[in-house]
Amino acid sequence: TSSVMALEQVEAQVERLLGGLGCEVMMCDVGLEQSKPASLRNNVTYIVCAVVFNDSEEVLMVQEAKQDCYKKWYLPAGRVEVGESLQEALLREVKEEAGFECQPITLLLIQEQGPQWIRFIFLAKITGGSIKTLSAADQDSLQATWWDRRAPLPLRGRDILRLIDFGLKYRHDAWHPVTLPLDMSCRHVVQRLVLIFSCRILLSEFSALVATSAHATHAVTWAANMVAQDAMPSTYYEHNVNTLGVFSLQHDGRQHGKTDGVCFNTLVALQPDRVARDEDGAKMPPPPAQMPPPVENPRYVWHRVLMPGVREKLLEKSKNTSILPIHSLY
């Protein structure tokens, strides 16, 4: 029957996402009425940031030329310009600010404060060029240097220390698959959900993965909470909705206002809230959760994953969180 075929297709789609591939965004199930198409510099801002090491594990730093942080040091970073892909923006920023050509190795981390500020942190390697010196100072930066992370250096912000640590950690132990943006267009900022409870996935009524567009006033990953609340209103507050990370992300950026969106293909775990309390406020042991909370909205349905390979990979990824992290800084 067609519904069986649709379920087989959705499992094949999950298998694609598990392998780091993408899928075209056909429609959004939730959030479209509150969100406008993404338009760079108008309602979305993307930042790229490069973590680059040399053979001595010194990290590439640039000295700021901007008035508000003049002579302070930071990782090469900057805004994505209209018409650029994320990788193109990364290569341009490293060249302008540090003098080097580079090649991205993988994304290390995505940070976001809603669609209006998303930062993509890449691990990258030098492929050419030479370090920018003071004689080449311009409005992009004054100069670049290799920092051993011990010598005193006045930093523009301490937030980059964590990003450098992420880079070192990945160099020593590549704990998630190489993840680079896929060249696929998307109109909105979208979170596509592989929302799991044990070995079940929440699907839309059309037997498809649920896709939600991000809300201007919330974190991008708040979309998963909106879906859980929409599908299971009476048990929503008894569960935690955890976006564990990003399998892959899709961005094109060539057509301003039409393809400025990003689709984050995410793994989301719905877990019983561990702290249940009785009438006196004492903690109660959580009941063993075998079955997911019942869906109360006909627009959604739980589907038990049948392909054993897909089921095992999903459970393994959710246990070890071996997936590109996305952090909401709200």
Short mmCIF file of C-alpha atoms in Angstrom, two decimals:
data_model
loop_
_atom_site.label_atom_id
_atom_site.label_comp_id
_atom_site.label_asym_id
_atom_site.label_seq_id
_atom_site.Cartn_x
_atom_site.Cartn_y
_atom_site.Cartn_z
CA THR A 1 0.00 0.00 0.00
CA SER A 2 1.00 3.64 -0.43
CA SER A 3 1.32 4.24 3.35
CA VAL A 4 3.76 1.32 3.69
CA MET A 5 5.77 2.71 0.79
CA ALA A 6 5.76 6.15 2.42
CA LEU A 7 7.08 4.66 5.68
CA GLU A 8 9.80 2.79 3.79
CA GLN A 9 10.72 6.07 2.08
CA VAL A 10 10.93 7.90 5.40
CA GLU A 11 13.26 5.25 6.83
CA ALA A 12 15.42 5.53 3.72
CA GLN A 13 15.43 9.31 4.26
CA VAL A 14 16.55 8.86 7.87
CA GLU A 15 19.29 6.55 6.62
CA ARG A 16 20.41 9.31 4.22
CA LEU A 17 20.53 11.85 7.04
CA LEU A 18 22.44 9.40 9.26
CA GLY A 19 24.99 9.20 6.44
CA GLY A 20 25.41 13.00 6.43
CA LEU A 21 23.35 13.58 3.27
CA GLY A 22 20.45 15.98 2.84
CA CYS A 23 16.90 16.02 1.53
CA GLU A 24 15.02 18.80 -0.19
CA VAL A 25 12.68 20.81 2.05
CA MET A 26 9.23 20.38 0.54
CA MET A 27 7.05 21.94 3.25
CA CYS A 28 7.02 23.07 6.87
CA ASP A 29 4.61 21.49 9.33
CA VAL A 30 4.87 24.08 12.09
CA GLY A 31 5.86 27.72 12.46
CA LEU A 32 5.47 29.02 8.91
CA GLU A 33 2.79 31.57 9.83
CA GLN A 34 5.20 33.19 12.34
CA SER A 35 8.28 33.22 10.11
CA LYS A 36 9.30 35.14 7.01
CA PRO A 37 11.58 33.76 4.28
CA ALA A 38 15.20 34.22 5.32
CA SER A 39 16.85 37.34 3.93
CA LEU A 40 20.52 37.92 4.74
CA ARG A 41 21.23 41.23 6.49
CA ASN A 42 17.48 41.78 6.95
CA ASN A 43 16.21 39.03 9.25
CA VAL A 44 19.09 36.55 9.38
CA THR A 45 22.79 36.98 10.14
CA TYR A 46 25.28 34.16 9.62
CA ILE A 47 28.80 34.36 11.05
CA VAL A 48 31.65 32.05 10.00
CA CYS A 49 34.60 31.44 12.28
CA ALA A 50 37.83 29.53 11.55
CA VAL A 51 39.84 27.41 13.99
CA VAL A 52 43.19 26.74 12.26
CA PHE A 53 46.23 25.04 13.82
CA ASN A 54 49.80 24.68 12.62
CA ASP A 55 51.93 21.58 13.20
CA SER A 56 52.88 22.82 16.68
CA GLU A 57 49.18 23.14 17.61
CA GLU A 58 49.43 26.90 17.74
CA VAL A 59 46.18 28.54 16.69
CA LEU A 60 45.79 31.23 14.02
CA MET A 61 44.73 34.58 15.52
CA VAL A 62 44.05 37.97 13.96
CA GLN A 63 44.41 41.44 15.45
CA GLU A 64 41.27 43.52 15.11
CA ALA A 65 41.21 46.80 13.20
CA LYS A 66 37.66 47.73 14.25
CA GLN A 67 37.41 50.76 16.55
CA ASP A 68 35.41 49.03 19.30
CA CYS A 69 37.97 46.22 19.70
CA TYR A 70 41.07 47.86 18.23
CA LYS A 71 44.29 45.79 18.63
CA LYS A 72 42.46 42.96 20.44
CA TRP A 73 42.93 39.41 19.14
CA TYR A 74 40.32 36.95 17.90
CA LEU A 75 39.85 33.96 15.62
CA PRO A 76 39.37 34.84 11.92
CA ALA A 77 35.63 35.44 11.69
CA GLY A 78 33.02 37.57 10.01
CA ARG A 79 29.61 37.86 8.44
CA VAL A 80 28.51 35.89 5.43
CA GLU A 81 27.86 38.31 2.56
CA VAL A 82 24.85 38.24 0.24
CA GLY A 83 25.30 35.59 -2.47
CA GLU A 84 27.98 33.59 -0.61
CA SER A 85 27.98 30.00 0.55
CA LEU A 86 29.23 29.41 4.10
CA GLN A 87 32.47 27.89 2.78
CA GLU A 88 33.07 30.83 0.42
CA ALA A 89 32.62 33.24 3.33
CA LEU A 90 35.08 31.22 5.44
CA LEU A 91 37.76 31.24 2.72
CA ARG A 92 37.29 34.97 2.15
CA GLU A 93 37.50 35.88 5.85
CA VAL A 94 40.67 33.84 6.45
CA LYS A 95 42.30 35.35 3.35
CA GLU A 96 41.30 38.93 4.20
CA GLU A 97 42.12 38.79 7.91
CA ALA A 98 45.07 36.37 8.08
CA GLY A 99 46.59 36.28 4.56
CA PHE A 100 46.20 32.52 4.10
CA GLU A 101 44.26 30.33 1.70
CA CYS A 102 42.54 27.56 3.63
CA GLN A 103 40.32 24.53 3.24
CA PRO A 104 37.54 23.60 5.69
CA ILE A 105 37.94 20.19 7.34
CA THR A 106 34.63 20.02 9.20
CA LEU A 107 32.18 22.10 11.16
CA LEU A 108 33.02 21.89 14.88
CA LEU A 109 30.02 23.60 16.38
CA ILE A 110 27.00 25.71 15.52
CA GLN A 111 25.95 28.43 17.95
CA GLU A 112 22.69 30.31 17.61
CA GLN A 113 20.53 32.97 19.18
CA GLY A 114 17.61 32.42 16.86
CA PRO A 115 17.66 32.99 13.09
CA GLN A 116 19.04 36.53 13.49
CA TRP A 117 22.44 35.28 14.78
CA ILE A 118 23.86 31.89 13.80
CA ARG A 119 27.61 31.23 14.01
CA PHE A 120 29.22 28.37 12.10
CA ILE A 121 32.59 27.36 13.57
CA PHE A 122 34.84 25.45 11.16
CA LEU A 123 38.06 23.53 11.70
CA ALA A 124 40.24 24.40 8.69
CA LYS A 125 43.76 23.88 7.36
CA ILE A 126 46.15 26.20 5.51
CA THR A 127 46.65 25.44 1.81
CA GLY A 128 48.60 28.52 0.66
CA GLY A 129 49.34 32.20 1.08
CA SER A 130 51.47 33.80 3.79
CA ILE A 131 50.71 35.28 7.19
CA LYS A 132 49.46 38.85 7.18
CA THR A 133 51.96 41.31 8.71
CA LEU A 134 51.51 44.87 9.99
CA SER A 135 52.72 46.24 6.67
CA ALA A 136 49.52 44.82 5.11
CA ALA A 137 47.18 46.22 7.81
CA ASP A 138 43.79 47.35 6.48
CA GLN A 139 40.19 47.69 7.66
CA ASP A 140 39.80 43.88 7.84
CA SER A 141 42.60 43.32 10.39
CA LEU A 142 45.96 44.70 11.50
CA GLN A 143 47.93 41.43 11.34
CA ALA A 144 47.81 37.71 12.14
CA THR A 145 49.90 35.47 14.38
CA TRP A 146 50.21 31.89 15.58
CA TRP A 147 49.33 31.71 19.30
CA ASP A 148 50.61 28.97 21.60
CA ARG A 149 47.62 29.62 23.94
CA ARG A 150 50.00 30.41 26.81
CA ALA A 151 51.68 33.72 25.89
CA PRO A 152 49.63 36.69 27.15
CA LEU A 153 47.42 38.00 24.35
CA PRO A 154 44.66 40.60 24.85
CA LEU A 155 41.55 38.82 23.52
CA ARG A 156 38.48 40.48 22.07
CA GLY A 157 36.34 37.84 23.78
CA ARG A 158 36.96 34.76 25.92
CA ASP A 159 34.23 32.88 24.05
CA ILE A 160 36.85 31.75 21.52
CA LEU A 161 38.79 29.71 24.13
CA ARG A 162 35.98 27.17 24.10
CA LEU A 163 35.99 27.09 20.29
CA ILE A 164 39.75 26.46 20.27
CA ASP A 165 39.22 23.62 22.76
CA PHE A 166 36.58 22.12 20.46
CA GLY A 167 39.14 22.22 17.63
CA LEU A 168 41.86 20.54 19.71
CA LYS A 169 39.43 17.88 20.91
CA TYR A 170 38.42 17.07 17.32
CA ARG A 171 42.05 16.98 16.13
CA HIS A 172 42.86 14.37 18.76
CA ASP A 173 39.62 12.41 18.46
CA ALA A 174 37.22 13.01 15.55
CA TRP A 175 34.17 12.32 17.71
CA HIS A 176 31.57 13.07 15.04
CA PRO A 177 31.60 12.50 11.28
CA VAL A 178 33.04 15.19 9.01
CA THR A 179 30.15 17.62 8.50
CA LEU A 180 30.25 20.40 5.91
CA PRO A 181 27.31 22.39 4.51
CA LEU A 182 25.48 20.73 1.63
CA ASP A 183 24.74 22.86 -1.43
CA MET A 184 20.94 22.65 -1.31
CA SER A 185 18.59 25.60 -1.27
CA CYS A 186 16.12 26.43 1.46
CA ARG A 187 13.80 29.43 1.79
CA HIS A 188 13.47 29.63 5.58
CA VAL A 189 15.62 28.74 8.57
CA VAL A 190 14.29 25.24 9.17
CA GLN A 191 14.82 22.55 11.78
CA ARG A 192 14.02 19.14 10.33
CA LEU A 193 13.41 16.69 13.15
CA VAL A 194 14.37 13.09 13.54
CA LEU A 195 12.50 13.19 16.86
CA ILE A 196 12.90 9.88 18.63
CA PHE A 197 11.53 8.19 21.71
CA SER A 198 13.38 4.90 22.17
CA CYS A 199 13.12 3.34 18.68
CA ARG A 200 10.12 5.35 17.51
CA ILE A 201 10.13 8.48 15.33
CA LEU A 202 7.50 11.20 15.32
CA LEU A 203 6.20 11.72 11.78
CA SER A 204 3.71 14.11 10.23
CA GLU A 205 0.31 12.79 9.15
CA PHE A 206 1.78 12.40 5.65
CA SER A 207 4.32 9.83 6.91
CA ALA A 208 7.19 12.31 6.56
CA LEU A 209 9.80 13.76 8.90
CA VAL A 210 8.50 16.88 10.62
CA ALA A 211 10.06 20.16 9.41
CA THR A 212 9.58 23.41 11.33
CA SER A 213 10.58 26.95 10.51
CA ALA A 214 12.43 28.92 13.17
CA HIS A 215 10.68 31.64 15.11
CA ALA A 216 12.29 35.11 15.14
CA THR A 217 11.97 35.45 18.92
CA HIS A 218 13.21 31.97 19.90
CA ALA A 219 16.25 29.75 19.54
CA VAL A 220 16.29 27.80 16.27
CA THR A 221 16.07 24.52 18.21
CA TRP A 222 12.98 25.76 20.09
CA ALA A 223 11.13 24.51 16.99
CA ALA A 224 11.41 20.95 18.36
CA ASN A 225 9.64 22.04 21.55
CA MET A 226 6.85 23.64 19.51
CA VAL A 227 6.30 20.34 17.70
CA ALA A 228 6.26 18.28 20.92
CA GLN A 229 3.76 20.69 22.46
CA ASP A 230 1.63 20.65 19.30
CA ALA A 231 1.61 16.84 19.14
CA MET A 232 1.35 15.94 22.85
CA PRO A 233 -0.02 18.95 24.76
CA SER A 234 -1.07 17.13 27.93
CA THR A 235 2.23 15.28 28.49
CA TYR A 236 4.59 17.93 27.04
CA TYR A 237 5.61 19.28 30.47
CA GLU A 238 6.47 15.79 31.72
CA HIS A 239 9.19 15.42 29.07
CA ASN A 240 12.46 17.02 28.03
CA VAL A 241 12.95 17.82 24.36
CA ASN A 242 16.69 17.65 23.65
CA THR A 243 18.18 18.57 20.27
CA LEU A 244 21.27 16.34 20.45
CA GLY A 245 22.94 17.68 17.31
CA VAL A 246 23.00 18.08 13.55
CA PHE A 247 23.36 15.19 11.07
CA SER A 248 23.80 17.63 8.18
CA LEU A 249 22.85 21.15 7.12
CA GLN A 250 21.71 22.58 3.80
CA HIS A 251 22.44 26.09 2.50
CA ASP A 252 22.76 27.68 -0.91
CA GLY A 253 22.68 31.47 -0.50
CA ARG A 254 22.98 32.34 -4.20
CA GLN A 255 19.58 34.01 -4.61
CA HIS A 256 19.16 36.82 -2.09
CA GLY A 257 15.88 36.52 -0.18
CA LYS A 258 14.98 33.29 -1.97
CA THR A 259 17.67 30.81 -0.88
CA ASP A 260 19.12 32.52 2.20
CA GLY A 261 17.64 29.88 4.50
CA VAL A 262 19.40 26.98 6.21
CA CYS A 263 17.94 23.56 6.92
CA PHE A 264 19.36 21.85 10.00
CA ASN A 265 18.73 18.10 9.91
CA THR A 266 18.69 17.32 13.61
CA LEU A 267 18.49 14.39 16.00
CA VAL A 268 16.06 15.19 18.81
CA ALA A 269 15.37 12.97 21.81
CA LEU A 270 12.12 13.11 23.74
CA GLN A 271 12.88 11.89 27.25
CA PRO A 272 10.70 11.57 30.35
CA ASP A 273 11.56 14.34 32.79
CA ARG A 274 13.57 12.51 35.39
CA VAL A 275 12.24 14.50 38.34
CA ALA A 276 8.67 13.42 38.97
CA ARG A 277 7.33 14.56 42.37
CA ASP A 278 4.46 13.45 44.57
CA GLU A 279 1.92 15.77 46.26
CA ASP A 280 4.38 16.61 49.07
CA GLY A 281 7.11 17.62 46.60
CA ALA A 282 9.22 14.51 47.23
CA LYS A 283 10.98 13.04 44.19
CA MET A 284 9.40 9.91 42.75
CA PRO A 285 11.29 7.27 40.74
CA PRO A 286 10.53 7.68 37.03
CA PRO A 287 8.37 4.93 35.54
CA PRO A 288 10.20 2.77 33.02
CA ALA A 289 9.31 4.37 29.69
CA GLN A 290 8.61 1.72 27.10
CA MET A 291 5.95 3.50 25.09
CA PRO A 292 6.09 7.09 23.88
CA PRO A 293 3.47 9.52 25.17
CA PRO A 294 0.32 9.25 23.07
CA VAL A 295 -0.08 11.69 20.20
CA GLU A 296 -3.19 13.85 20.71
CA ASN A 297 -3.06 15.74 17.43
CA PRO A 298 -4.13 13.94 14.22
CA ARG A 299 -1.38 15.78 12.32
CA TYR A 300 1.26 13.51 13.90
CA VAL A 301 1.94 9.82 14.37
CA TRP A 302 4.59 7.67 16.10
CA HIS A 303 6.34 5.20 13.80
CA ARG A 304 8.38 2.26 15.06
CA VAL A 305 11.61 2.09 13.04
CA LEU A 306 11.72 -1.24 11.22
CA MET A 307 15.10 -1.22 9.44
CA PRO A 308 17.45 -2.73 12.06
CA GLY A 309 20.50 -0.81 10.79
CA VAL A 310 18.67 2.53 11.08
CA ARG A 311 17.28 1.65 14.51
CA GLU A 312 20.69 0.70 15.91
CA LYS A 313 22.41 3.79 14.48
CA LEU A 314 19.76 6.11 15.91
CA LEU A 315 20.01 4.55 19.37
CA GLU A 316 23.82 4.59 19.24
CA LYS A 317 23.96 8.24 18.13
CA SER A 318 21.53 9.30 20.82
CA LYS A 319 23.50 7.43 23.50
CA ASN A 320 26.99 8.61 22.50
CA THR A 321 25.94 11.97 20.99
CA SER A 322 28.49 11.39 18.20
CA ILE A 323 27.01 14.20 16.15
CA LEU A 324 27.82 17.86 15.33
CA PRO A 325 26.66 19.95 18.32
CA ILE A 326 24.33 22.95 18.04
CA HIS A 327 24.26 25.23 21.08
CA SER A 328 21.50 27.73 21.72
CA LEU A 329 22.89 30.80 23.50
CA TYR A 330 19.54 32.14 24.63
#
